[in-house]
XYZ file of C-alpha atoms in Angstrom:
481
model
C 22.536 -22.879 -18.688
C 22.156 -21.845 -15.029
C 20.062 -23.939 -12.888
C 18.165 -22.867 -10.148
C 15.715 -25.282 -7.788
C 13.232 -23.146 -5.440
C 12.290 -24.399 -2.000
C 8.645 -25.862 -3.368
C 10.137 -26.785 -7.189
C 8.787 -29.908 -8.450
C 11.480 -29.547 -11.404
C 14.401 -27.719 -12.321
C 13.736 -24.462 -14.266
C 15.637 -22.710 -16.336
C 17.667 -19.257 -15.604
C 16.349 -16.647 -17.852
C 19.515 -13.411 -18.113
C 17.911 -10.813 -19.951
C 20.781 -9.708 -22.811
C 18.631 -7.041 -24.063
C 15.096 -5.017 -23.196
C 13.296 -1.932 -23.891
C 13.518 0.656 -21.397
C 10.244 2.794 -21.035
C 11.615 6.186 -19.248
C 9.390 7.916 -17.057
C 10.026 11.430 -16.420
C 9.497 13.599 -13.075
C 7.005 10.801 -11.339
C 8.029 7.151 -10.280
C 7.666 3.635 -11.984
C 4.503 1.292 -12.131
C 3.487 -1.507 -9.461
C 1.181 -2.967 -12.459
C 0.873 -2.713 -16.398
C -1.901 -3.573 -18.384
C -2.936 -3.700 -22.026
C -6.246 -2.613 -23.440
C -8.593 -5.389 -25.644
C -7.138 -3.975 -28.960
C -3.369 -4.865 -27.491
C -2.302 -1.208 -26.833
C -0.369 -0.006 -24.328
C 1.183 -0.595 -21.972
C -0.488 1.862 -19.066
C 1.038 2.094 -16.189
C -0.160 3.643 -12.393
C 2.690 6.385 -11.338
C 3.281 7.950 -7.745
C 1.291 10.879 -8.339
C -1.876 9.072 -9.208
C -2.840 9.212 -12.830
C -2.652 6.231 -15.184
C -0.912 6.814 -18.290
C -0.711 4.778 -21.588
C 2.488 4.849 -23.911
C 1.990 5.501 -27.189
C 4.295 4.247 -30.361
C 5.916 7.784 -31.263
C 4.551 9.721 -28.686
C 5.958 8.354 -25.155
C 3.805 8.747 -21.961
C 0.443 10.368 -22.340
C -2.353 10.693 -19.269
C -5.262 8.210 -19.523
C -7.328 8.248 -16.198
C -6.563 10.143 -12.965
C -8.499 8.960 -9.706
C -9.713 12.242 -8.695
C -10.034 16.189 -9.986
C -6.839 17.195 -7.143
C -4.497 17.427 -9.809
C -3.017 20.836 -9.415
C -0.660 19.499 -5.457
C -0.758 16.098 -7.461
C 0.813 16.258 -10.862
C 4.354 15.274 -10.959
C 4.205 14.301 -6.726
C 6.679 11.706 -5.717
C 5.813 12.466 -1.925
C 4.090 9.033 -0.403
C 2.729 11.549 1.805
C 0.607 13.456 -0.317
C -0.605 9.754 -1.747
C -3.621 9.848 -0.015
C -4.784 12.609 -1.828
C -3.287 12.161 -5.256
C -4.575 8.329 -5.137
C -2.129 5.711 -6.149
C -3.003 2.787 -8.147
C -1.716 -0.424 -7.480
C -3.238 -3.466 -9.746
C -4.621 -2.405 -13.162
C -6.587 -5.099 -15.328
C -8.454 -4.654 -18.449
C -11.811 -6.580 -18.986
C -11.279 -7.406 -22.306
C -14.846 -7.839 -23.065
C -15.984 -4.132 -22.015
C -12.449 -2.613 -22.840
C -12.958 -0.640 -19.196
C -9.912 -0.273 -17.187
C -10.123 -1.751 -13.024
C -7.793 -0.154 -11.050
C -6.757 -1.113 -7.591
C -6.024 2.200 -6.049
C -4.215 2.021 -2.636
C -6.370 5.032 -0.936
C -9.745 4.860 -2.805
C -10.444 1.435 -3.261
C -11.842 -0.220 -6.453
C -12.030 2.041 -9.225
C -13.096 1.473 -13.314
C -12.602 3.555 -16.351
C -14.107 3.241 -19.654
C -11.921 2.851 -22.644
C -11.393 6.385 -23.494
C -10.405 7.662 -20.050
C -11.023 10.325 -18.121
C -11.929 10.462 -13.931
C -12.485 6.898 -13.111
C -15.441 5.725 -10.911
C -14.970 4.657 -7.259
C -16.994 1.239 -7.343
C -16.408 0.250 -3.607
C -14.551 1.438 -0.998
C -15.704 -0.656 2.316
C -16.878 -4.133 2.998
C -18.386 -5.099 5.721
C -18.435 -1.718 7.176
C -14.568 -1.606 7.290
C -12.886 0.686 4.808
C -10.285 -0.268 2.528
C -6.648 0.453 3.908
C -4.739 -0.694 1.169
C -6.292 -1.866 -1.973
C -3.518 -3.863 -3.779
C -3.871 -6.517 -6.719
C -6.959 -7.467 -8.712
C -7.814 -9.877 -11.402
C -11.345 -9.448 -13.687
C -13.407 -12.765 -14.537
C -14.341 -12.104 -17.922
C -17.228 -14.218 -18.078
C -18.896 -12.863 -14.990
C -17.505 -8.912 -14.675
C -16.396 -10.556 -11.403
C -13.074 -8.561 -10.208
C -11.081 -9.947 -7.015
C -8.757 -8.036 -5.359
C -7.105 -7.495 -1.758
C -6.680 -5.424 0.845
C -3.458 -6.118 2.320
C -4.302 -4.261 5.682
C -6.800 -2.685 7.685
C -3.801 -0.827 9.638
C -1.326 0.261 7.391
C -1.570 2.071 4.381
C 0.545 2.254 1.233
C 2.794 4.482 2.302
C 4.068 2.626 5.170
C 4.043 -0.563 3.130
C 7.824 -1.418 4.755
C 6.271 -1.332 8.083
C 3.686 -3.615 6.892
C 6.539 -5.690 5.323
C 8.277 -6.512 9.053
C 5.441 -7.135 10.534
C 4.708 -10.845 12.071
C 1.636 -10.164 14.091
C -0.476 -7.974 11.218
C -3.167 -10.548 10.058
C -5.433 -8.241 8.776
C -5.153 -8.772 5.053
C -8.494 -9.728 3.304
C -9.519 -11.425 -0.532
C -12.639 -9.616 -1.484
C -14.956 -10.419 -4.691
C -16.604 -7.623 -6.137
C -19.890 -7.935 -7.992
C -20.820 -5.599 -10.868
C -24.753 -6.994 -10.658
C -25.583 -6.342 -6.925
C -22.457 -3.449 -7.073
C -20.927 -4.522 -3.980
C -17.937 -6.410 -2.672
C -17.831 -9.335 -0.096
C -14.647 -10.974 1.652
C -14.392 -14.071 0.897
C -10.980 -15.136 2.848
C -9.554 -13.039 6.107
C -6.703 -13.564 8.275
C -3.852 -13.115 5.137
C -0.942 -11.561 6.179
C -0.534 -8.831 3.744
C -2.364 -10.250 0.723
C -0.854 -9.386 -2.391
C -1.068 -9.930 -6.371
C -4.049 -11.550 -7.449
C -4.773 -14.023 -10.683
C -7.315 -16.203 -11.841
C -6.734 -19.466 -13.717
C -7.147 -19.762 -17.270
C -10.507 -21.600 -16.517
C -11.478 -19.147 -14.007
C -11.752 -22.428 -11.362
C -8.580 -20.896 -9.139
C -7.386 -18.184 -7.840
C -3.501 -17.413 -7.311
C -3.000 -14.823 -3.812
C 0.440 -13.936 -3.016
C 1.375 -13.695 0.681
C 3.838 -11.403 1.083
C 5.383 -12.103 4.642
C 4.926 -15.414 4.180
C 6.851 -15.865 1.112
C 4.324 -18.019 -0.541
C 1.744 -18.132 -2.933
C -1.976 -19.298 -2.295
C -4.538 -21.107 -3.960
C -8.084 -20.666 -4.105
C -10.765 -22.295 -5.627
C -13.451 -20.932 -6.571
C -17.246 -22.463 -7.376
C -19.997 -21.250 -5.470
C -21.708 -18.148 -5.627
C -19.390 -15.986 -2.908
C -16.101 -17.558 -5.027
C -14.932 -20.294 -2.666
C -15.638 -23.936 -2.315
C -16.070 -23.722 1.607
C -12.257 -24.793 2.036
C -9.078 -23.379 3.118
C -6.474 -22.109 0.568
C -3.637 -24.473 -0.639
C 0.210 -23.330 -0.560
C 0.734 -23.075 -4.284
C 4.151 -22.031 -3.962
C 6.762 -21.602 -1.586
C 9.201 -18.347 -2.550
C 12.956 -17.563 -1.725
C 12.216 -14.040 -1.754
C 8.348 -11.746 -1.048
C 5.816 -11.913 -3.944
C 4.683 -8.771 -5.576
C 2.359 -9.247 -8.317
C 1.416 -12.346 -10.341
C 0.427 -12.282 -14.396
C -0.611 -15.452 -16.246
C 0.367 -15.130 -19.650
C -1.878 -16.686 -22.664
C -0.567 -20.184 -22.072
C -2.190 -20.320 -18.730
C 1.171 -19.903 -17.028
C 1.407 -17.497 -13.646
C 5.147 -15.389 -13.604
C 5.334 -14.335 -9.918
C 7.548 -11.380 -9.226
C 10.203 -11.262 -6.889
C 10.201 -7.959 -4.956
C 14.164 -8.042 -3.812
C 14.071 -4.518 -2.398
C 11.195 -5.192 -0.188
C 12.607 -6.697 2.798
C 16.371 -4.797 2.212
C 17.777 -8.286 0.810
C 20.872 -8.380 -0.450
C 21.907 -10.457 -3.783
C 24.938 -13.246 -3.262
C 27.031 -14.275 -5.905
C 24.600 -17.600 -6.802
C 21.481 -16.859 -8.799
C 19.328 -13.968 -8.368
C 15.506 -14.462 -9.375
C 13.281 -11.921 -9.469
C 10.563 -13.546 -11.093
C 9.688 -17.097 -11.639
C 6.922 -18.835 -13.807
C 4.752 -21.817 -12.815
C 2.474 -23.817 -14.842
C -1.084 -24.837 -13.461
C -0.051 -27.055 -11.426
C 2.092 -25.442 -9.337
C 5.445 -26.442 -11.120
C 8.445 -24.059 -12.152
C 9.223 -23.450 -15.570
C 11.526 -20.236 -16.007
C 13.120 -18.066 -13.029
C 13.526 -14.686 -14.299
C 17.423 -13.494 -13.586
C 17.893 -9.886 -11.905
C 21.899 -10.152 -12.110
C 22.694 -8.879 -8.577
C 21.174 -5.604 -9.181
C 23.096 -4.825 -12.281
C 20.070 -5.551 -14.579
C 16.837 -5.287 -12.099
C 16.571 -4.578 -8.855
C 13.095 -3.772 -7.230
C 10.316 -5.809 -9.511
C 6.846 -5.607 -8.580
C 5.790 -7.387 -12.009
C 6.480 -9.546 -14.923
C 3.912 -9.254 -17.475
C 4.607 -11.712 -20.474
C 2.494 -10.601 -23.239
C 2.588 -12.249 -26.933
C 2.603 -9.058 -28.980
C -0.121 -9.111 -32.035
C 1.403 -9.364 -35.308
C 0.319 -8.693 -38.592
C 1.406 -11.208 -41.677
C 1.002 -9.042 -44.208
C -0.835 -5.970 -45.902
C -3.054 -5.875 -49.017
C -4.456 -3.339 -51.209
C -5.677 -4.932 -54.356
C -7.770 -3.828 -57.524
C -10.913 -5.012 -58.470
C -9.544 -8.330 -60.563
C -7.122 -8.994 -57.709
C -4.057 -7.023 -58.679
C -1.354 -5.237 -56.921
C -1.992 -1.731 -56.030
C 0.251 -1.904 -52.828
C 1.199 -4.781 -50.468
C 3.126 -5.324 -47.632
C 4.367 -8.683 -46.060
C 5.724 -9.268 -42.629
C 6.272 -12.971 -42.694
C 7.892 -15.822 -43.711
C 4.916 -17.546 -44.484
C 5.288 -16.953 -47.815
C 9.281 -17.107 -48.766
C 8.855 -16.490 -52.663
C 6.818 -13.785 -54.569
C 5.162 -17.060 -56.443
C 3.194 -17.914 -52.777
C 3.343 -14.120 -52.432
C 0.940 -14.170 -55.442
C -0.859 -16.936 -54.784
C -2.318 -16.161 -51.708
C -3.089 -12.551 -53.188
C -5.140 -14.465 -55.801
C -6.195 -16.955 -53.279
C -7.717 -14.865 -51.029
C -9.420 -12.305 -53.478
C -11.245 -15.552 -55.207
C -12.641 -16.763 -51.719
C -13.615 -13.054 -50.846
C -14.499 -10.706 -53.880
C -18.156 -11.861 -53.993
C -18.987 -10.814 -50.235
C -20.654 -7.692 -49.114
C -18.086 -5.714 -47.894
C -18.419 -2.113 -48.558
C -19.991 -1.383 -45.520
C -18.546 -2.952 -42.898
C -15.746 -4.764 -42.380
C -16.266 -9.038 -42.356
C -13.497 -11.667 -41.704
C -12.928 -14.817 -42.825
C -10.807 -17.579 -41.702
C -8.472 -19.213 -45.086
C -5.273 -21.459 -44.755
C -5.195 -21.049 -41.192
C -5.065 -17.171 -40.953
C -7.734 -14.935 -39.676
C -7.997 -12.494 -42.524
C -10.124 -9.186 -42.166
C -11.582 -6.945 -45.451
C -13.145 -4.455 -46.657
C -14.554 -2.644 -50.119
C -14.635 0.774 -51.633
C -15.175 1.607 -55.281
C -12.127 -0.800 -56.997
C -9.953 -1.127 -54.623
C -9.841 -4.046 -51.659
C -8.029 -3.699 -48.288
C -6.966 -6.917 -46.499
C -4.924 -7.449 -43.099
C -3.903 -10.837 -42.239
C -3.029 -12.417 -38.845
C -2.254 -15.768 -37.269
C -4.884 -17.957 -36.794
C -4.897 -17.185 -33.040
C -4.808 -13.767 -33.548
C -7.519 -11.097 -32.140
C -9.793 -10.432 -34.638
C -10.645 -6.930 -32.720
C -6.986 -5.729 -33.166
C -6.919 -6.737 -36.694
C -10.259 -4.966 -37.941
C -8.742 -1.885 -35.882
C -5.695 -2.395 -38.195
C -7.411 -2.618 -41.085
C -9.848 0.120 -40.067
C -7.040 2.610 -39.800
C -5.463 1.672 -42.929
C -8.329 2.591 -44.458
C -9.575 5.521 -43.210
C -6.072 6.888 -43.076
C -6.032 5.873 -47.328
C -9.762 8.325 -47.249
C -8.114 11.262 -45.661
C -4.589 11.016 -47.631
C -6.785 10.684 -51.140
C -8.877 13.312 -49.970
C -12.034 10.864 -49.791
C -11.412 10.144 -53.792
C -10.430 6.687 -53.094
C -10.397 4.737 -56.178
C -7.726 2.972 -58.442
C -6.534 5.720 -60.355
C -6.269 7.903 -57.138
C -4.645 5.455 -55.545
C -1.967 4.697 -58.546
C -1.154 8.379 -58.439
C -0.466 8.423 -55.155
C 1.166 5.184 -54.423
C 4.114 6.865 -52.702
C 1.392 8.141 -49.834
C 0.001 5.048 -49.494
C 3.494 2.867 -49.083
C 4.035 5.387 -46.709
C 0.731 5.017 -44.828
C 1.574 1.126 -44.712
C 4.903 1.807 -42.923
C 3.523 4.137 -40.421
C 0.893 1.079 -39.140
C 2.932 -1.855 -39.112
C 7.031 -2.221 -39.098
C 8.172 -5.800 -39.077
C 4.479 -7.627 -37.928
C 4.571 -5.029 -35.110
C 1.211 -2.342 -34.908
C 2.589 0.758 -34.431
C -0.456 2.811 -34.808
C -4.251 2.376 -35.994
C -5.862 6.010 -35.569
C -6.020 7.378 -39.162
C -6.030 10.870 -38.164
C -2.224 10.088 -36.374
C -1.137 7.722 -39.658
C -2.140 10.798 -42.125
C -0.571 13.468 -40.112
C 2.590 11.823 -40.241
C 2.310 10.307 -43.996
C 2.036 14.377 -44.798
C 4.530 15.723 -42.983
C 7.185 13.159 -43.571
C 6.237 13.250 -47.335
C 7.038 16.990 -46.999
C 10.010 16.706 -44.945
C 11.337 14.621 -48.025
C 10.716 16.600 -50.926
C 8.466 13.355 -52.443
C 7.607 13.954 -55.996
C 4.112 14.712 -55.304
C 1.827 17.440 -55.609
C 2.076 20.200 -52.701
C -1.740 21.067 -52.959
C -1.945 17.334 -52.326
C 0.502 17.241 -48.982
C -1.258 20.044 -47.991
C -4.671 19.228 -48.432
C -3.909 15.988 -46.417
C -2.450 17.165 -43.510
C -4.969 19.957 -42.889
C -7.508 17.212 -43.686
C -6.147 15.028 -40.981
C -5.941 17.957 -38.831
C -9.435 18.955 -39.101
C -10.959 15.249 -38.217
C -8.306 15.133 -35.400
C -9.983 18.874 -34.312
C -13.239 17.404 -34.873
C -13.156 13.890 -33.135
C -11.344 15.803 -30.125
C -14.080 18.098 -29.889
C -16.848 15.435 -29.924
């Protein structure tokens, strides 16, 4: 175990060397400053150098989500920082998990939102105080209040001369701003920061975290009156060996700072090499984030520790409570005894609701369990007891739609019976190991058909057939709408 003790530590932290990681290739266009994941846990999307956000989907790779303005046809596929302010480029993304719209900080046109389906995002604010945004940077959404604060890192330099920005000691013109969706305007609340960086709020929403990037160092803000501050000067929160990018806090209410090495052209040694480096609350490292001289990462502008949603298990049962199909993804239950018991547990506690037109949930042995009726069958999805309810009803809601198109809306026991191959099929394209891998039905049934075809499955042709051009046409039709 490597140990590693930062100027400002107020403990030793442990050396985190990544042994293994997903790489998400991006073709033709460069890498993200910020990622984000939407209130139903999709994603990630990503900001690239030619402007558009796009979202990467399980199966499908990199699709477009939002673009920042209608010059796409010099934009698409630009990696010339010169054409940037044009093309846009968007710097902190954050979802409001409460609206599901997307705030992006775009370096060249300010503040910016999307809705949840996509599309040409809105420029909220572009000025303050009569002085136009120069380089909108990081932002951070109060879910309470809509409240989104972000910075400007400098009313001189844009973006695309961000290293001349990063050698400067006299600039002083980065600014905090606080933008109100109510009175649709933003204020500054703090000038004077010398380029003003990533922005988070606590978990309680009473701080703010700012990182400084030629300072090294992290601020803290706190915030309770109306324009965000209490009248007082930021705090050092932190103290860096290398310049701050971004900062995430996870879902414990911890902040993982990232370590930009190739900002100021440092070099890595042959003693540790942090690139990113979690703090608690209070200002105290817990984990420092190993880039391996290069050899594993070298430029990081974030570290975004998200606990993935996973699903526990998968139930389609009859009307009395028996097995049509299930699928389990846990441990929880380690024999097909428990296996059974919480099958007949959970239909006893549930089979006398009204749930055969919406969905309803129901918390039961400390899991959040989500259901819903149609003729004799029952469809169940069961998470933690932490886990979003919204992701699981969007789970459940695909598995069941998805079961419609594939039975060609006859879905009752005996259709379901005949075609339990479809259906085991269906499960596997949703979930693999606790881990959603798709909820739109139209997707799931597209793929149960053509794999089932691809294989040769014992089933009838008309019946691949008919499911696939089913799925087609409400794919057609919900594109169209």
């Amino acid at each position: 175990m490597a140990i590693y003790v930062s100027k400002r530590g107020k403990r030793k932290s442990r050396i985190v060397i990544p042994k293994s990681y997903n790489q998400f290739n991006l073709t033709d266009v460069l890498g993200p400053e910020s990622i984000a994941f939407d209130c139903k846990g999709q994603g990630p999307y990503v900001g690239v150098s030619d402007g558009r956000i796009l979202k990467h989907e399980p199966n499908f790779g990199w699709k477009e989500f939002a673009i920042p303005s209608l010059t796409r046809r010099l934009c698409d596929g630009s990696t010339n920082p010169m054409l940037e302010p044009v093309c846009g480029r968007a710097l902190g993304l954050k979802f409001n998990d409460a609206t599901c719209d997307l705030y992006i900080a775009d370096a060249y046109f300010g503040l910016l939102m999307v809705g949840p389906k996509g599309g040409v995002a809105q420029v909220l604010v572009n000025s303050s105080e009569g002085i136009p945004f120069r380089f909108t940077n990081g932002l951070d959404v109060d879910i309470n209040t809509g409240v989104v604060y972000f910075t400007d890192s400098s009313i001189i330099f844009q973006r695309r001369y961000a290293d001349l920005l990063s050698r400067s000691s006299t600039d002083r013109t980065g600014r905090l701003l606080r933008y109100d969706p109510r009175a649709k305007r933003a204020s500054v609340m703090y000038k004077g920061l010398m380029f003003p960086n990533g922005v988070a709020l606590s978990q309680d929403c009473s701080f703010l975290l700012v990182a400084e990037t030629i300072r090294k160092r992290i601020l803290k803000f706190n915030l309770g009156d109306e324009d965000g501050l209490n009248n007082n000067n930021p705090k050092v929160f932190a103290e860096l060996p290398r310049v701050p990018d971004n900062i995430k806090m996870n879902e414990k209410g911890e902040f993982w700072v990232a370590l930009n090495t190739g900002r100021l052209g440092e070099t890595s040694n042959d003693g540790p090499d942090p690139v990113g480096v979690k703090y608690d609350a209070e200002g105290s490292i817990l984990q420092e984030l190993d880039g391996s001289g290069g050899t594993i990462f070298n430029s990081i502008s974030e570290v975004n520790e998200e606990l993935c949603p996973l699903i526990k298990n998968i139930l389609l049962l009859d009307s009395e409570g028996k097995r049509i199909a299930v699928k389990y993804y846990s441990d929880d239950w380690s024999t097909n005894s428990a296996k059974e018991a919480f099958e007949k547990a959970v239909f006893a506690k549930t089979q006398k609701t009204n749930a055969r037109t919406d969905a309803e949930i129901t918390m039961f042995d400390n899991y959040v369990v989500v259901y819903k009726f149609v003729q004799d069958l029952h469809f169940f999805v069961t998470g933690g007891e932490n886990e979003n309810e919204i992701i699981l009803a969007a789970v459940l809601q695909g598995f069941f739609d998805a079961v419609g198109l594939l039975l060609r809306g006859t879905v009752d026991k005996k259709e379901a019976l005949e075609n339990l191959d479809l259906i085991l099929l269906c499960l596997d394209e949703i979930v693999d190991g606790g881990i959603i891998l798709e909820t739109d039905a139209n997707v799931i049934a597209g793929k149960v058909a053509s794999h089932s075809m691809d294989a040769g499955a014992p089933l009838s042709e008309q019946t691949i057939t008919q499911a696939l051009a089913t799925a087609r046409e409400h794919l057609t039709r919900s594109l169209l709408k």
